[in-house]
Tab-separated table of C-alpha atoms in Angstrom:
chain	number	residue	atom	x	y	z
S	1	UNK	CA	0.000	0.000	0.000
S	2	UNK	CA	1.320	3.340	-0.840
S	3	UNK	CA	1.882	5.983	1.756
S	4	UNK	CA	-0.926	8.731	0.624
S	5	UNK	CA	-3.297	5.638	0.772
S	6	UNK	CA	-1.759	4.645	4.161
S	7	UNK	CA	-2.273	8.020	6.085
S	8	UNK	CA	-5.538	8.300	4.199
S	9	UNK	CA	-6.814	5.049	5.969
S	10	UNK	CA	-4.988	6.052	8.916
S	11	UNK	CA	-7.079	9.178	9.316
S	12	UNK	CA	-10.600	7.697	8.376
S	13	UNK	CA	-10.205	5.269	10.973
S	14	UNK	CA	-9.644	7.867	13.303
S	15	UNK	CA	-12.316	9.377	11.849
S	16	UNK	CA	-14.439	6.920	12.158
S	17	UNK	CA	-14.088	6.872	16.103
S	18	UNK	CA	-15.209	10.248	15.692
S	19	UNK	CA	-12.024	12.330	15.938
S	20	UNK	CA	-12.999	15.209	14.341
S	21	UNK	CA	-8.867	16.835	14.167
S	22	UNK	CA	-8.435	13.661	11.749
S	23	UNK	CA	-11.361	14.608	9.692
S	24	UNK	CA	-9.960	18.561	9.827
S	25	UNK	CA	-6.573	16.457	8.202
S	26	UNK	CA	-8.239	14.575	5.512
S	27	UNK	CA	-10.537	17.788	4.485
S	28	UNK	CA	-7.026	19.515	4.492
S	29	UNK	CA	-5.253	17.032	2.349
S	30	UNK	CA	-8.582	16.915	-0.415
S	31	UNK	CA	-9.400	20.327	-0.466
S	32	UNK	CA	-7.398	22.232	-2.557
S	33	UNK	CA	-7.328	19.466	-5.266
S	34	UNK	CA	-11.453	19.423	-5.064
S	35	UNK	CA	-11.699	22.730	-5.364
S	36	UNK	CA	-9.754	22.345	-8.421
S	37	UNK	CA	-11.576	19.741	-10.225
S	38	UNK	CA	-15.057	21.305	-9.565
S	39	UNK	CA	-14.383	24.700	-10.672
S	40	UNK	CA	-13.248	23.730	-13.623
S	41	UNK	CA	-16.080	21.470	-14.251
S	42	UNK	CA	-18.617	24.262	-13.398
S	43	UNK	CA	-16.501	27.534	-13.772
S	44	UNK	CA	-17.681	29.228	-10.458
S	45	UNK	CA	-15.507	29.490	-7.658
S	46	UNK	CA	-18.498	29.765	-4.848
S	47	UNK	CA	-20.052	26.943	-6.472
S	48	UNK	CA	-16.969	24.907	-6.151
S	49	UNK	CA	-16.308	25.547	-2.511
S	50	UNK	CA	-20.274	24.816	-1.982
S	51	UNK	CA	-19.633	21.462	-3.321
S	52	UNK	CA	-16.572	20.371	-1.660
S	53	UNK	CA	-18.211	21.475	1.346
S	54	UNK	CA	-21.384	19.153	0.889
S	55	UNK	CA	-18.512	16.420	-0.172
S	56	UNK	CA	-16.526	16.784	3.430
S	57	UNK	CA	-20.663	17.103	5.044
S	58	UNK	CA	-20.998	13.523	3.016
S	59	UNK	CA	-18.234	12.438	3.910
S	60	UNK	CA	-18.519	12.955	7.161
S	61	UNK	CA	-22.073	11.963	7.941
S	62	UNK	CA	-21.609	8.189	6.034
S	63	UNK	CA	-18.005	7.821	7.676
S	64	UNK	CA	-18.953	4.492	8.945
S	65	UNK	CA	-20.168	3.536	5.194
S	66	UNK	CA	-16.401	4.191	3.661
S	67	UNK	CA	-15.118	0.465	2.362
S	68	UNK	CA	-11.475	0.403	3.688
S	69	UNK	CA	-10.875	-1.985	0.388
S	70	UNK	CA	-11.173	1.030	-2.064
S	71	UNK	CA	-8.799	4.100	-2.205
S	72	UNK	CA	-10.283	6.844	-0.025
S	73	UNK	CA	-9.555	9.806	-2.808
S	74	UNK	CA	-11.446	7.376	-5.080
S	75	UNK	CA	-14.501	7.763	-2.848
S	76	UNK	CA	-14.359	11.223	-2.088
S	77	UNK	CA	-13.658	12.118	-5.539
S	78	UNK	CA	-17.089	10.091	-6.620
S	79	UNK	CA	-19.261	11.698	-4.258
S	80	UNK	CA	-17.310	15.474	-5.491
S	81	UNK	CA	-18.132	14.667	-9.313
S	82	UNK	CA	-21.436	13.537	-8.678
S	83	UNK	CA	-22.695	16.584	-6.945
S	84	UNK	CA	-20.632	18.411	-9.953
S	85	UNK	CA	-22.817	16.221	-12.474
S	86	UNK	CA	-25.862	17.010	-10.497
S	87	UNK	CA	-25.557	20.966	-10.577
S	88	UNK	CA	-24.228	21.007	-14.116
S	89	UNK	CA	-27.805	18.782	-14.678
S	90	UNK	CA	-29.423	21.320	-12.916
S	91	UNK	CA	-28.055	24.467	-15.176
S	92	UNK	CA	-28.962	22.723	-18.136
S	93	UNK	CA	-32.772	22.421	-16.847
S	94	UNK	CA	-32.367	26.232	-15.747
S	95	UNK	CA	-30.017	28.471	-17.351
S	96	UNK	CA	-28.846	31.029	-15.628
S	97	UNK	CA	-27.354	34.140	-17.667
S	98	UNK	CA	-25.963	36.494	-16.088
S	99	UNK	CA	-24.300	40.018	-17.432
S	100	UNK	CA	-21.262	39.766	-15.688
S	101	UNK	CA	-20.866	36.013	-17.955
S	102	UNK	CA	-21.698	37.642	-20.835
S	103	UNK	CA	-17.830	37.806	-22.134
S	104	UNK	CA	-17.960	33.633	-21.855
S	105	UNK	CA	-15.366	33.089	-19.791
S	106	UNK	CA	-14.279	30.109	-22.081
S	107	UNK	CA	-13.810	32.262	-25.084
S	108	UNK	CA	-11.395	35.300	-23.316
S	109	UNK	CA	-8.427	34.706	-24.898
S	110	UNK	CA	-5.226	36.222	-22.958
S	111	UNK	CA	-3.162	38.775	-23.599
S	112	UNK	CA	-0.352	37.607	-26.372
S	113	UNK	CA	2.713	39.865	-24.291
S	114	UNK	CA	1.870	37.644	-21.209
S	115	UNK	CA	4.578	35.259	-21.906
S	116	UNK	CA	4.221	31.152	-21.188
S	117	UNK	CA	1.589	31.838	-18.521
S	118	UNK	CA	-0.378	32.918	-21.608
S	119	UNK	CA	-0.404	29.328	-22.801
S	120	UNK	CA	-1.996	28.287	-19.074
S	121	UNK	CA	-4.554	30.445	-19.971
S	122	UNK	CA	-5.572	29.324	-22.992
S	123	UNK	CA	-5.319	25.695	-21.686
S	124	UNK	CA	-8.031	26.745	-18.899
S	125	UNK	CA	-10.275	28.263	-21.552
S	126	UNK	CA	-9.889	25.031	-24.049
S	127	UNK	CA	-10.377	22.753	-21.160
S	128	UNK	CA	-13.518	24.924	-20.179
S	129	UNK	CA	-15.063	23.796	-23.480
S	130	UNK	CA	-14.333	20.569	-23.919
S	131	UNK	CA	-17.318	17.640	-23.354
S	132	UNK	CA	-18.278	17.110	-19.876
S	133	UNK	CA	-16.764	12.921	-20.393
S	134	UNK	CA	-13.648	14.090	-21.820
S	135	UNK	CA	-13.220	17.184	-19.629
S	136	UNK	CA	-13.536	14.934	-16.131
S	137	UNK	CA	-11.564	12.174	-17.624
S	138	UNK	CA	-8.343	14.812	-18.253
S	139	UNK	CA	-8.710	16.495	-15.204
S	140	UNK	CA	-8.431	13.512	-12.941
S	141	UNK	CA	-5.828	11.978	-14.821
S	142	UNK	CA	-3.485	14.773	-16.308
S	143	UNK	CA	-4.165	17.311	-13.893
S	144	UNK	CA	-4.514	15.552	-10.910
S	145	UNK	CA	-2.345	12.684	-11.562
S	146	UNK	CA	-4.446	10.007	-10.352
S	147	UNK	CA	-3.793	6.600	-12.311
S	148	UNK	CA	-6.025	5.430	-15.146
S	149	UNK	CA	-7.695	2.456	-12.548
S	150	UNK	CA	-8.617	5.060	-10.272
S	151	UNK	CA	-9.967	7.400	-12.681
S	152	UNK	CA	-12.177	4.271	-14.324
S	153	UNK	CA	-13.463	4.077	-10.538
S	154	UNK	CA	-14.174	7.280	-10.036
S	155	UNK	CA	-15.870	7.656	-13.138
S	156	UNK	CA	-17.870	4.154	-13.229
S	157	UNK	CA	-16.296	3.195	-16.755
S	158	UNK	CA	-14.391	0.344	-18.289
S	159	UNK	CA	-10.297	1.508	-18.434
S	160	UNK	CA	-10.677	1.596	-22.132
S	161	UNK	CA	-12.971	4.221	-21.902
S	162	UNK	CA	-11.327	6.522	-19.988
S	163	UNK	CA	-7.939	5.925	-21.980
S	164	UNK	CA	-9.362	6.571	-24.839
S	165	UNK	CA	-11.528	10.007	-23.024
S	166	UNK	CA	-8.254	11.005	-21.984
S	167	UNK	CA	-6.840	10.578	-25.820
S	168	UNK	CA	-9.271	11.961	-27.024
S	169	UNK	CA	-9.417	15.541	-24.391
S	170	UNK	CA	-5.599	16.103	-25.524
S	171	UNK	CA	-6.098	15.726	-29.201
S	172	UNK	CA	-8.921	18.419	-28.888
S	173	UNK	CA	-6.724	20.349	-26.567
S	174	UNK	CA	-3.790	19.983	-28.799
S	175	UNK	CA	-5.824	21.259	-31.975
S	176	UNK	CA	-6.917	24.225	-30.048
S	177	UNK	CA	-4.038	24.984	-28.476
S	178	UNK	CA	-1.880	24.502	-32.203
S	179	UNK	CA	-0.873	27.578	-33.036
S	180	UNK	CA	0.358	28.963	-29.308
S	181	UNK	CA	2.267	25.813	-28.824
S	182	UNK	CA	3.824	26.018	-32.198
S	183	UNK	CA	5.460	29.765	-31.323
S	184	UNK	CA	6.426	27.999	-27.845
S	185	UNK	CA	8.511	25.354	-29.903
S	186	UNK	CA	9.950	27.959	-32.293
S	187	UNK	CA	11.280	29.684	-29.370
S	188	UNK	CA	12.520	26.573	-27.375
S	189	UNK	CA	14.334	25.676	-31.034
S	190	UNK	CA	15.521	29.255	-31.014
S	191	UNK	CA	14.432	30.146	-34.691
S	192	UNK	CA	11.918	32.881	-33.713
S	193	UNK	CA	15.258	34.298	-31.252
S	194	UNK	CA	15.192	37.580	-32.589
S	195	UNK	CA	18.920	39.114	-34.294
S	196	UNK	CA	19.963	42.195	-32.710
S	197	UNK	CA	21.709	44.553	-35.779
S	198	UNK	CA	25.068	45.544	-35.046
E	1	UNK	CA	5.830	2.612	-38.536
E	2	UNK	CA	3.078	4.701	-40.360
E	3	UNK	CA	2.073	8.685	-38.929
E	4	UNK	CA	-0.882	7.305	-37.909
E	5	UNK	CA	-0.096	4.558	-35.716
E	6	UNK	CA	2.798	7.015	-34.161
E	7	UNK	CA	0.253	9.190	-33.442
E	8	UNK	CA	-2.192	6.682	-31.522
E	9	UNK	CA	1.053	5.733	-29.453
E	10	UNK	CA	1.982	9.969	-28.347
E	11	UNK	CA	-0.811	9.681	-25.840
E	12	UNK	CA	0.453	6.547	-24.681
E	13	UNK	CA	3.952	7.918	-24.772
E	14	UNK	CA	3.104	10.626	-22.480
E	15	UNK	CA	1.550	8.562	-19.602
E	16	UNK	CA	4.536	6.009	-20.317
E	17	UNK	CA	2.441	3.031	-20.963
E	18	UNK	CA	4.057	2.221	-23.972
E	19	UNK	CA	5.667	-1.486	-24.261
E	20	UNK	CA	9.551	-1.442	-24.439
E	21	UNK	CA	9.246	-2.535	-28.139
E	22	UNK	CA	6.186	-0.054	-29.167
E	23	UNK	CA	8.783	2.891	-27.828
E	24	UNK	CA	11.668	1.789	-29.807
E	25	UNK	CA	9.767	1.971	-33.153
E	26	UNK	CA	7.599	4.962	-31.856
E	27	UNK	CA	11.125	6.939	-31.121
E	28	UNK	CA	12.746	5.434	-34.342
E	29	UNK	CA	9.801	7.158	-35.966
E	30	UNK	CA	10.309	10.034	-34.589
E	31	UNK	CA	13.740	10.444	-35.448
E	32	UNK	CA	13.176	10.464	-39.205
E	33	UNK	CA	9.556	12.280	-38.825
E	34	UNK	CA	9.383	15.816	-38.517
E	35	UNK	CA	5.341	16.002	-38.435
E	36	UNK	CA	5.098	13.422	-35.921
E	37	UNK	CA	7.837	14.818	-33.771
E	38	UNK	CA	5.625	18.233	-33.755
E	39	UNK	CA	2.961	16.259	-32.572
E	40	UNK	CA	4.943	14.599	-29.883
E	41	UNK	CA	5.860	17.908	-28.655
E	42	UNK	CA	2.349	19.013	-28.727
E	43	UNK	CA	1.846	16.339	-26.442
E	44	UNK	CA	4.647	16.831	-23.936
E	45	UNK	CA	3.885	20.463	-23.532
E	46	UNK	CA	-0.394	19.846	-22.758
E	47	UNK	CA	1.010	17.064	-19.840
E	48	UNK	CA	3.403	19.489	-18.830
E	49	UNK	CA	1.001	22.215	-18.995
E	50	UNK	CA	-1.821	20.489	-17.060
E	51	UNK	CA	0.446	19.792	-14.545
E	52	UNK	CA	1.257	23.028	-13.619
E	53	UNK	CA	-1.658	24.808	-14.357
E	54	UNK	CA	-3.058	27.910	-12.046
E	55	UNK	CA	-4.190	26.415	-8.145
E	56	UNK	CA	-7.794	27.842	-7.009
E	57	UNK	CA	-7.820	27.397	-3.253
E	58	UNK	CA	-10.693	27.633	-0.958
E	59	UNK	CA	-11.207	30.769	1.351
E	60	UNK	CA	-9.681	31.082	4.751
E	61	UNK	CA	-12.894	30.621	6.627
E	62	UNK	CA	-13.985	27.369	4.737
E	63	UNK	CA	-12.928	24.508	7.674
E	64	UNK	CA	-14.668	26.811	10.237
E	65	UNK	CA	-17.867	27.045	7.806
E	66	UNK	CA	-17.716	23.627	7.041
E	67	UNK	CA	-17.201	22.917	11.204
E	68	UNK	CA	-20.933	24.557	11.465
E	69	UNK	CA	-22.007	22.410	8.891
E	70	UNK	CA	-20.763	19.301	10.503
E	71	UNK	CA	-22.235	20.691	14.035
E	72	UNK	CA	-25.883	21.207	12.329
E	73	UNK	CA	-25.535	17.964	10.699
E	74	UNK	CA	-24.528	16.309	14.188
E	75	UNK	CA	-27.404	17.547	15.585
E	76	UNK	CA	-30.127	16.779	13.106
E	77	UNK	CA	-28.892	13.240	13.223
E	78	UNK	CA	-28.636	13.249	17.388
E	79	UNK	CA	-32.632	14.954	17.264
E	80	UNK	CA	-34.103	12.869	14.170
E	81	UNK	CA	-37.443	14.915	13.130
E	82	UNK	CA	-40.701	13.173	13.342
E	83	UNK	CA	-43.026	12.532	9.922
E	84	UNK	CA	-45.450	15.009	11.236
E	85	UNK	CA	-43.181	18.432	11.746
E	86	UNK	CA	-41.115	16.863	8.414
E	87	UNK	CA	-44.408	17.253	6.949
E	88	UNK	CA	-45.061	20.393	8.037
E	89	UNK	CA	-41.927	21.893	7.503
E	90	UNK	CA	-42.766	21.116	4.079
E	91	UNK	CA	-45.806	22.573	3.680
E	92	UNK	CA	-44.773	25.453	5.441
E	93	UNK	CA	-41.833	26.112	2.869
E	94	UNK	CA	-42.298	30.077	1.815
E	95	UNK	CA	-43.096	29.482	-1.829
E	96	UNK	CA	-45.866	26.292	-1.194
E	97	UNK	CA	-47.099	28.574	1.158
E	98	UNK	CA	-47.118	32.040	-1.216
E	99	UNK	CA	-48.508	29.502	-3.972
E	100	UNK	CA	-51.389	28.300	-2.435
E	101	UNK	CA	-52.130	32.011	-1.073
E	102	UNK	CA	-52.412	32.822	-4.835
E	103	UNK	CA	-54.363	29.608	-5.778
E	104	UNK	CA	-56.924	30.361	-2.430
E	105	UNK	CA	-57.125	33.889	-3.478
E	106	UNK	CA	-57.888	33.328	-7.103
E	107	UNK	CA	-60.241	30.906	-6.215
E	108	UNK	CA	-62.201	32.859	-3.682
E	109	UNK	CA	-62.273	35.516	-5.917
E	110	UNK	CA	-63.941	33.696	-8.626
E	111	UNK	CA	-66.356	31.815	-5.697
E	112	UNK	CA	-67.003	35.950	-4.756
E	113	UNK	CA	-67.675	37.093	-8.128
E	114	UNK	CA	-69.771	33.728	-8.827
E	115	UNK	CA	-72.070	34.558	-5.794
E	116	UNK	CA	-71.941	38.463	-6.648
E	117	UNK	CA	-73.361	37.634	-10.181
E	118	UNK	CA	-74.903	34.174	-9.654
E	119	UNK	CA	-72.407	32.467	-11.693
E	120	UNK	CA	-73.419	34.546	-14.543
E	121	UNK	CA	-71.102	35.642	-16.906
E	122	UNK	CA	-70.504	39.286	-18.316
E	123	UNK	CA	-72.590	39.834	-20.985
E	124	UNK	CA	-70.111	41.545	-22.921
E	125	UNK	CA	-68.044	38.937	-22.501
E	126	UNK	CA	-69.784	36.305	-23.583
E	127	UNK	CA	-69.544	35.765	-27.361
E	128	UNK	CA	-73.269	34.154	-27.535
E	129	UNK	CA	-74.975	36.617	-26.285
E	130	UNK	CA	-72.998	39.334	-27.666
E	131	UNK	CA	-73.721	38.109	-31.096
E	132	UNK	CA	-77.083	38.155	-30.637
E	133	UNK	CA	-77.033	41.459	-29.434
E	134	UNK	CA	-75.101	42.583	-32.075
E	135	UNK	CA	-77.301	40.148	-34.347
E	136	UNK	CA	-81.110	41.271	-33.439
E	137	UNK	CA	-80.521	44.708	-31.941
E	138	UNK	CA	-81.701	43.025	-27.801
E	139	UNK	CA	-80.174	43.726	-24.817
E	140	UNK	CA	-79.214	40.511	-23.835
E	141	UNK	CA	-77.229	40.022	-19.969
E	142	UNK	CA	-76.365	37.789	-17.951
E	143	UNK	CA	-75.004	39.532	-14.740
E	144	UNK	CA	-76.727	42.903	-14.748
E	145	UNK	CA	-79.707	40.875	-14.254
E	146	UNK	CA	-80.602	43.271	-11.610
E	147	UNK	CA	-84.117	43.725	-13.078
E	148	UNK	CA	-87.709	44.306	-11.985
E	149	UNK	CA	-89.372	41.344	-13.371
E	150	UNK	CA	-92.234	41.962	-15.373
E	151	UNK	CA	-93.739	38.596	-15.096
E	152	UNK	CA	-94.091	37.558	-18.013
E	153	UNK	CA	-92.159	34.765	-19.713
E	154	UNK	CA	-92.044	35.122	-23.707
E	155	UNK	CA	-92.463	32.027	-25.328
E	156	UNK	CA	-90.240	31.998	-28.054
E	157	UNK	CA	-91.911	29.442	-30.604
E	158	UNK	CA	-92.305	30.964	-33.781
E	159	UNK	CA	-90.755	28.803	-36.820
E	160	UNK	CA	-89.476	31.556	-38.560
E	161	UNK	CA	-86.050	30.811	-39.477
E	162	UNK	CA	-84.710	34.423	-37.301
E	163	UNK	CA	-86.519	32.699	-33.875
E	164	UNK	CA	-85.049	29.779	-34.205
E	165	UNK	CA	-81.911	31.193	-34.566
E	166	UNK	CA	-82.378	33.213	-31.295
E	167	UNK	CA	-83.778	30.488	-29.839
E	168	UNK	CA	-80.739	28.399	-30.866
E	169	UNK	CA	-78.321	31.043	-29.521
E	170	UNK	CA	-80.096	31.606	-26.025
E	171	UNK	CA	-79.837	27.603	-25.522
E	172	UNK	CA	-76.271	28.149	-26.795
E	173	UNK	CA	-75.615	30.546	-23.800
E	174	UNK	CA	-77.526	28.448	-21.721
E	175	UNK	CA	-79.843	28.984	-18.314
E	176	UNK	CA	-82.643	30.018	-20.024
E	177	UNK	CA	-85.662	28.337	-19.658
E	178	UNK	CA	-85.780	26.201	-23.353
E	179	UNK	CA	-89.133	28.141	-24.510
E	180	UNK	CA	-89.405	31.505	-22.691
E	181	UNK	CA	-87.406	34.698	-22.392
E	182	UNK	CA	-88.061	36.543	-18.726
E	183	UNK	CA	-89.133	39.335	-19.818
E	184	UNK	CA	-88.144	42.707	-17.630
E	185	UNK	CA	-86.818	45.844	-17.118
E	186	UNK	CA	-83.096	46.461	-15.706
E	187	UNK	CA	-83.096	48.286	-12.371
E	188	UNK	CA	-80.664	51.312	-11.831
E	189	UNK	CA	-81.020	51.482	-8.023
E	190	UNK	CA	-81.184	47.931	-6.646
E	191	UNK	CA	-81.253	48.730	-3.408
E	192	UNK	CA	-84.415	51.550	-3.725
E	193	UNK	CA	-86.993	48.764	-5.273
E	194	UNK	CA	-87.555	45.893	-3.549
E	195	UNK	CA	-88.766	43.811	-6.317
E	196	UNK	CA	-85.831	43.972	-7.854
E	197	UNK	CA	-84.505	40.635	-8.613
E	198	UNK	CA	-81.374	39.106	-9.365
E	199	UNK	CA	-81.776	36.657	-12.222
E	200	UNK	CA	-79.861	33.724	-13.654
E	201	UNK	CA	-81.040	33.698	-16.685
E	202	UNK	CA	-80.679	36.226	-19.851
E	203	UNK	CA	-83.278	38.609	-19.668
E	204	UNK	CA	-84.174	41.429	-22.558
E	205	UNK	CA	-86.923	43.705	-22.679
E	206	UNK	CA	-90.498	42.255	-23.722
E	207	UNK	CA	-90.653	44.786	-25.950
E	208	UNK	CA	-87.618	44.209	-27.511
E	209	UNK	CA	-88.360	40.634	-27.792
E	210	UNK	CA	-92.096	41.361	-29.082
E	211	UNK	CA	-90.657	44.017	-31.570
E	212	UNK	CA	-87.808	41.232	-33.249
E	213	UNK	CA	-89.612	37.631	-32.500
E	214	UNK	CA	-92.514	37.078	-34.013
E	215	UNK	CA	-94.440	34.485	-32.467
């Protein structure tokens, strides 16, 4: 067993006898990278934190259901995306507009003089518009690192799947992100250096 | 190896799942393709770029708004609410209860105006009797049936085709008596005569009735 998944089962069994300092631990050691993952699934920071709130209140309230046999970031990450599924269900029954959205968040593209940072930018905004599957599949595996099994848990899909989600997210990424990435490998090839005249 | 297979394997080659023998040929591609080299940078950079992409973190005060939640969530499971106050705590949600003040009101209204006019509706607005008003010329109403009653019902039985056709519309608007007219004369001051009636039914002038039927 590897350590993260050690101290993770460490703490929920502390948890489970009701220590609430090890359930203070484990919210500190999720909640950063939930944060993460739901804001960019929904694009709304107070949303996010909502969510990962109710998560931690889920947690919390079935801590005597967790399954020590499963990875504990593979259960709170399910019960995280599934409240994300549920609200993003919810917005497309109601749509909300409001004026402040009305630049489309997605769509801003960033200033060209800010330099590589630009290119995290743009990433944010491409990833913003991707398909829900493929958008949840690249965010737990290439931003959040977790390994393909897990993500197929999390998710509630055969491996395949999610391999080829995750293809699939960074060919669409890499298509929109061409042309930005392009000037990026100029410059890290040193033909766009620009010549001083003597 | 062909571009395309090279370029199913770059995915693969980022997460390094490839087989010892798949990255051999993939890299021995690579070496002698330019395109496919491109794309392998492509690649690279969205792993590398996902990786170190911009951190949103929560606000200071989240563990100590989440400890509140935890608290009120502690308690609701340490006090478990009975059926009955679960029942009426939803029926006493704010927009049940604003709905079915709207729902009472509208329907007390139309119970109000139902009694006020005997169920009648306006004469103006009803279409039968307004197009036999505007047909024959008769003053034909159904709620300013405030009338002094003259006591006579008009039998409306002549076979001319223009009778029946009245006769046809007053059945049409209903609540009158299938062969008579009430005849009468509309009362300005209820409240000073006290014969005056409130009627049901349609009621025109005899006269009116005498001048256009002929029976």
């Amino acid at each position: 067993m590897d350590t993260a998944k050690a101290i993770d089962h460490a703490l929920m069994r502390r948890v489970q006898k009701d220590e609430y300092d090890a359930f203070e631990e484990l919210v500190d050691r999720y909640k950063t990278r939930l944060v993460n993952v739901i804001y960019r699934m929904l694009n709304d920071q107070n949303e996010a934190e909502d969510l990962v709130q109710e998560t931690f209140l889920r947690v919390w309230t079935h801590r005597q259901d967790y399954d020590f046999s499963y990875c504990l970031s593979t259960w709170i990450y399910t019960i995280a995306l599934n409240l994300a599924k549920n609200e993003l269900r919810k917005r497309r029954k109601f749509k909300f507009f409001s004026l402040l959205d009305m630049t489309e968040k997605g769509l801003e593209l960033p200033d060209p003089k800010l330099g590589p940072s630009a290119l995290g930018h743009m990433l944010e905004g491409a990833i913003g518009k991707l398909p829900g599957k493929y958008k949840e599949a690249f965010l737990l595996r290439d931003v959040e690192q977790l390994p393909y099994e897990e993500v197929a848990q999390i998710l509630g899909v055969p491996l395949g799947t999610v391999k080829s989600r995750v293809n699939r997210a960074r060919a669409v990424l890499k298509d929109a992100l061409k042309p930005k990435l392009e000037q990026s490998r100029a410059l890290s090839q040193g033909s766009l250096v620009p010549v001083r005249s003597m | 190896m062909r571009c395309r297979k090279a370029h199913w394997y770059l995915s693969a080659r980022c997460d390094g799942t490839l087989s010892e023998r798949q990255r051999i040929r993939l890299e021995a591609h690579l070496a002698s393709c330019e395109e496919c080299r491109r794309e392998a940078f492509y690649f690279s950079e969205i792993g590398s770029l996902a990786t170190r992409m911009e951190s949103h973190s929560t606000q200071p005060d989240f563990n100590l708004r989440l400890r509140a939640a935890v608290r009120r969530a502690d308690e609701a499971a340490a006090h478990p609410v009975s059926w009955q106050s679960r029942l009426a705590a939803l029926l006493l949600r704010p927009s049940l209860v604003a709905a079915s003040i709207v729902v009472l009101g509208i329907g007390g209204l139309g119970a109000w105006s139902m009694m006020k006019g005997a169920g009648a509706p306006e004469a103006s607005n009803s279409p039968a009797s307004s197009e036999v008003s505007a047909q024959y010329g008769l003053r034909v109403g159904y709620n300013t049936t405030t009338v002094k009653p003259s006591g006579e019902l008009i039998p409306i039985t002549g076979n001319d085709e223009e009778t029946q056709k009245l006769r046809k519309r007053y059945l049409e608007a209903g609540r009158l008596p299938h062969d008579y007219v009430l005849g009468g004369e509309p009362v300005s001051d209820p409240d000073d005569d006290s014969s005056a009636m409130q009627f049901v039914m349609p009621t025109v002038s005899s006269d009116q009735v005498a001048k256009k039927v002929s029976y």
